[in-house]
Amino acid sequence: MHNDVLALVKATDDKLAALRELEQAPPLEYAQRLQELAERNLANGRLLARRRREVNLALRQLGRSEAVPSYTASGHAGHVIRPRSLAVA
């Protein structure tokens, strides 16, 4: 298997375009199902974010990582988690 970045970017762009089209005018027979899937997607995103916060907190409490203020690629303030070794053998 080889890495084809351009094909991946094109496929992602095509997918996003198709999703935008569906959001604008969903087929009536699928409108309710699309709404249910959108709600599940939002709930899943919230769950993943909460779990990520819980894991980061647990790692900090165990001394395995620390949050370091930093900037993201888009220039926004964020945090980077740096792992720390407990011991060197």
PDB file of C-alpha atoms in Angstrom:
ATOM      1  CA  MET A   1       0.000   0.000   0.000  1.00  0.00           C
ATOM      2  CA  HIS A   2       1.402   3.383  -0.913  1.00  0.00           C
ATOM      3  CA  ASN A   3       0.596   6.834   0.400  1.00  0.00           C
ATOM      4  CA  ASP A   4      -1.178   8.991  -2.164  1.00  0.00           C
ATOM      5  CA  VAL A   5      -1.660  12.295  -0.374  1.00  0.00           C
ATOM      6  CA  LEU A   6      -3.176  14.089  -3.352  1.00  0.00           C
ATOM      7  CA  ALA A   7      -5.808  11.366  -3.797  1.00  0.00           C
ATOM      8  CA  LEU A   8      -6.609  11.514  -0.075  1.00  0.00           C
ATOM      9  CA  VAL A   9      -7.008  15.296  -0.169  1.00  0.00           C
ATOM     10  CA  LYS A  10      -9.220  15.060  -3.274  1.00  0.00           C
ATOM     11  CA  ALA A  11     -11.365  12.328  -1.691  1.00  0.00           C
ATOM     12  CA  THR A  12     -11.762  14.445   1.448  1.00  0.00           C
ATOM     13  CA  ASP A  13     -12.743  17.501  -0.608  1.00  0.00           C
ATOM     14  CA  ASP A  14     -15.257  15.421  -2.584  1.00  0.00           C
ATOM     15  CA  LYS A  15     -16.725  14.008   0.626  1.00  0.00           C
ATOM     16  CA  LEU A  16     -17.093  17.451   2.188  1.00  0.00           C
ATOM     17  CA  ALA A  17     -18.726  18.812  -0.964  1.00  0.00           C
ATOM     18  CA  ALA A  18     -21.204  15.925  -0.992  1.00  0.00           C
ATOM     19  CA  LEU A  19     -21.997  16.468   2.695  1.00  0.00           C
ATOM     20  CA  ARG A  20     -22.578  20.193   2.137  1.00  0.00           C
ATOM     21  CA  GLU A  21     -24.925  19.354  -0.735  1.00  0.00           C
ATOM     22  CA  LEU A  22     -26.869  16.924   1.462  1.00  0.00           C
ATOM     23  CA  GLU A  23     -27.101  19.496   4.250  1.00  0.00           C
ATOM     24  CA  GLN A  24     -28.586  22.072   1.885  1.00  0.00           C
ATOM     25  CA  ALA A  25     -31.266  19.809   0.410  1.00  0.00           C
ATOM     26  CA  PRO A  26     -31.463  16.341   1.940  1.00  0.00           C
ATOM     27  CA  PRO A  27     -33.576  13.801   0.051  1.00  0.00           C
ATOM     28  CA  LEU A  28     -36.922  13.681   1.832  1.00  0.00           C
ATOM     29  CA  GLU A  29     -36.816   9.916   2.331  1.00  0.00           C
ATOM     30  CA  TYR A  30     -33.456  10.247   4.175  1.00  0.00           C
ATOM     31  CA  ALA A  31     -33.991  13.547   6.024  1.00  0.00           C
ATOM     32  CA  GLN A  32     -34.986  11.962   9.334  1.00  0.00           C
ATOM     33  CA  ARG A  33     -32.162   9.402   9.232  1.00  0.00           C
ATOM     34  CA  LEU A  34     -29.619  12.117   8.374  1.00  0.00           C
ATOM     35  CA  GLN A  35     -30.857  14.179  11.334  1.00  0.00           C
ATOM     36  CA  GLU A  36     -30.481  11.175  13.656  1.00  0.00           C
ATOM     37  CA  LEU A  37     -26.957  10.542  12.380  1.00  0.00           C
ATOM     38  CA  ALA A  38     -26.030  14.207  12.833  1.00  0.00           C
ATOM     39  CA  GLU A  39     -27.253  14.121  16.440  1.00  0.00           C
ATOM     40  CA  ARG A  40     -25.310  10.921  17.120  1.00  0.00           C
ATOM     41  CA  ASN A  41     -22.214  12.445  15.548  1.00  0.00           C
ATOM     42  CA  LEU A  42     -22.434  15.477  17.858  1.00  0.00           C
ATOM     43  CA  ALA A  43     -22.973  13.267  20.901  1.00  0.00           C
ATOM     44  CA  ASN A  44     -20.007  11.118  19.908  1.00  0.00           C
ATOM     45  CA  GLY A  45     -17.811  14.207  19.520  1.00  0.00           C
ATOM     46  CA  ARG A  46     -18.791  15.382  22.997  1.00  0.00           C
ATOM     47  CA  LEU A  47     -18.070  11.945  24.455  1.00  0.00           C
ATOM     48  CA  LEU A  48     -14.658  11.779  22.787  1.00  0.00           C
ATOM     49  CA  ALA A  49     -13.756  15.262  24.035  1.00  0.00           C
ATOM     50  CA  ARG A  50     -14.783  14.361  27.594  1.00  0.00           C
ATOM     51  CA  ARG A  51     -12.806  11.102  27.487  1.00  0.00           C
ATOM     52  CA  ARG A  52      -9.757  12.942  26.141  1.00  0.00           C
ATOM     53  CA  ARG A  53      -9.947  15.429  29.027  1.00  0.00           C
ATOM     54  CA  GLU A  54     -10.301  12.577  31.536  1.00  0.00           C
ATOM     55  CA  VAL A  55      -7.290  10.738  30.112  1.00  0.00           C
ATOM     56  CA  ASN A  56      -5.167  13.901  30.082  1.00  0.00           C
ATOM     57  CA  LEU A  57      -6.115  14.620  33.700  1.00  0.00           C
ATOM     58  CA  ALA A  58      -5.275  11.060  34.758  1.00  0.00           C
ATOM     59  CA  LEU A  59      -1.916  11.217  32.969  1.00  0.00           C
ATOM     60  CA  ARG A  60      -1.069  14.546  34.624  1.00  0.00           C
ATOM     61  CA  GLN A  61      -2.030  13.157  38.048  1.00  0.00           C
ATOM     62  CA  LEU A  62       0.228  10.164  37.449  1.00  0.00           C
ATOM     63  CA  GLY A  63       3.050  12.476  36.417  1.00  0.00           C
ATOM     64  CA  ARG A  64       3.224  10.942  32.951  1.00  0.00           C
ATOM     65  CA  SER A  65       2.557  14.143  31.052  1.00  0.00           C
ATOM     66  CA  GLU A  66       2.172  17.851  31.528  1.00  0.00           C
ATOM     67  CA  ALA A  67       0.170  20.434  29.662  1.00  0.00           C
ATOM     68  CA  VAL A  68       2.360  23.087  28.067  1.00  0.00           C
ATOM     69  CA  PRO A  69       0.811  26.224  26.561  1.00  0.00           C
ATOM     70  CA  SER A  70       1.526  26.487  22.852  1.00  0.00           C
ATOM     71  CA  TYR A  71       0.105  27.684  19.552  1.00  0.00           C
ATOM     72  CA  THR A  72      -1.655  25.476  17.039  1.00  0.00           C
ATOM     73  CA  ALA A  73      -0.903  25.441  13.320  1.00  0.00           C
ATOM     74  CA  SER A  74      -3.740  27.926  12.797  1.00  0.00           C
ATOM     75  CA  GLY A  75      -2.214  30.355  15.313  1.00  0.00           C
ATOM     76  CA  HIS A  76      -4.647  29.752  18.167  1.00  0.00           C
ATOM     77  CA  ALA A  77      -3.499  29.183  21.726  1.00  0.00           C
ATOM     78  CA  GLY A  78      -3.634  25.545  22.733  1.00  0.00           C
ATOM     79  CA  HIS A  79      -1.923  22.995  24.917  1.00  0.00           C
ATOM     80  CA  VAL A  80       0.625  20.371  24.019  1.00  0.00           C
ATOM     81  CA  ILE A  81       0.928  17.291  26.165  1.00  0.00           C
ATOM     82  CA  ARG A  82       4.556  16.357  26.667  1.00  0.00           C
ATOM     83  CA  PRO A  83       5.192  12.843  27.963  1.00  0.00           C
ATOM     84  CA  ARG A  84       7.667  12.530  30.805  1.00  0.00           C
ATOM     85  CA  SER A  85       9.706   9.440  31.631  1.00  0.00           C
ATOM     86  CA  LEU A  86       9.329   8.264  35.184  1.00  0.00           C
ATOM     87  CA  ALA A  87      12.806   6.793  35.296  1.00  0.00           C
ATOM     88  CA  VAL A  88      15.785   6.157  33.103  1.00  0.00           C
ATOM     89  CA  ALA A  89      17.266   2.674  33.306  1.00  0.00           C
TER      90      ALA A  89
END
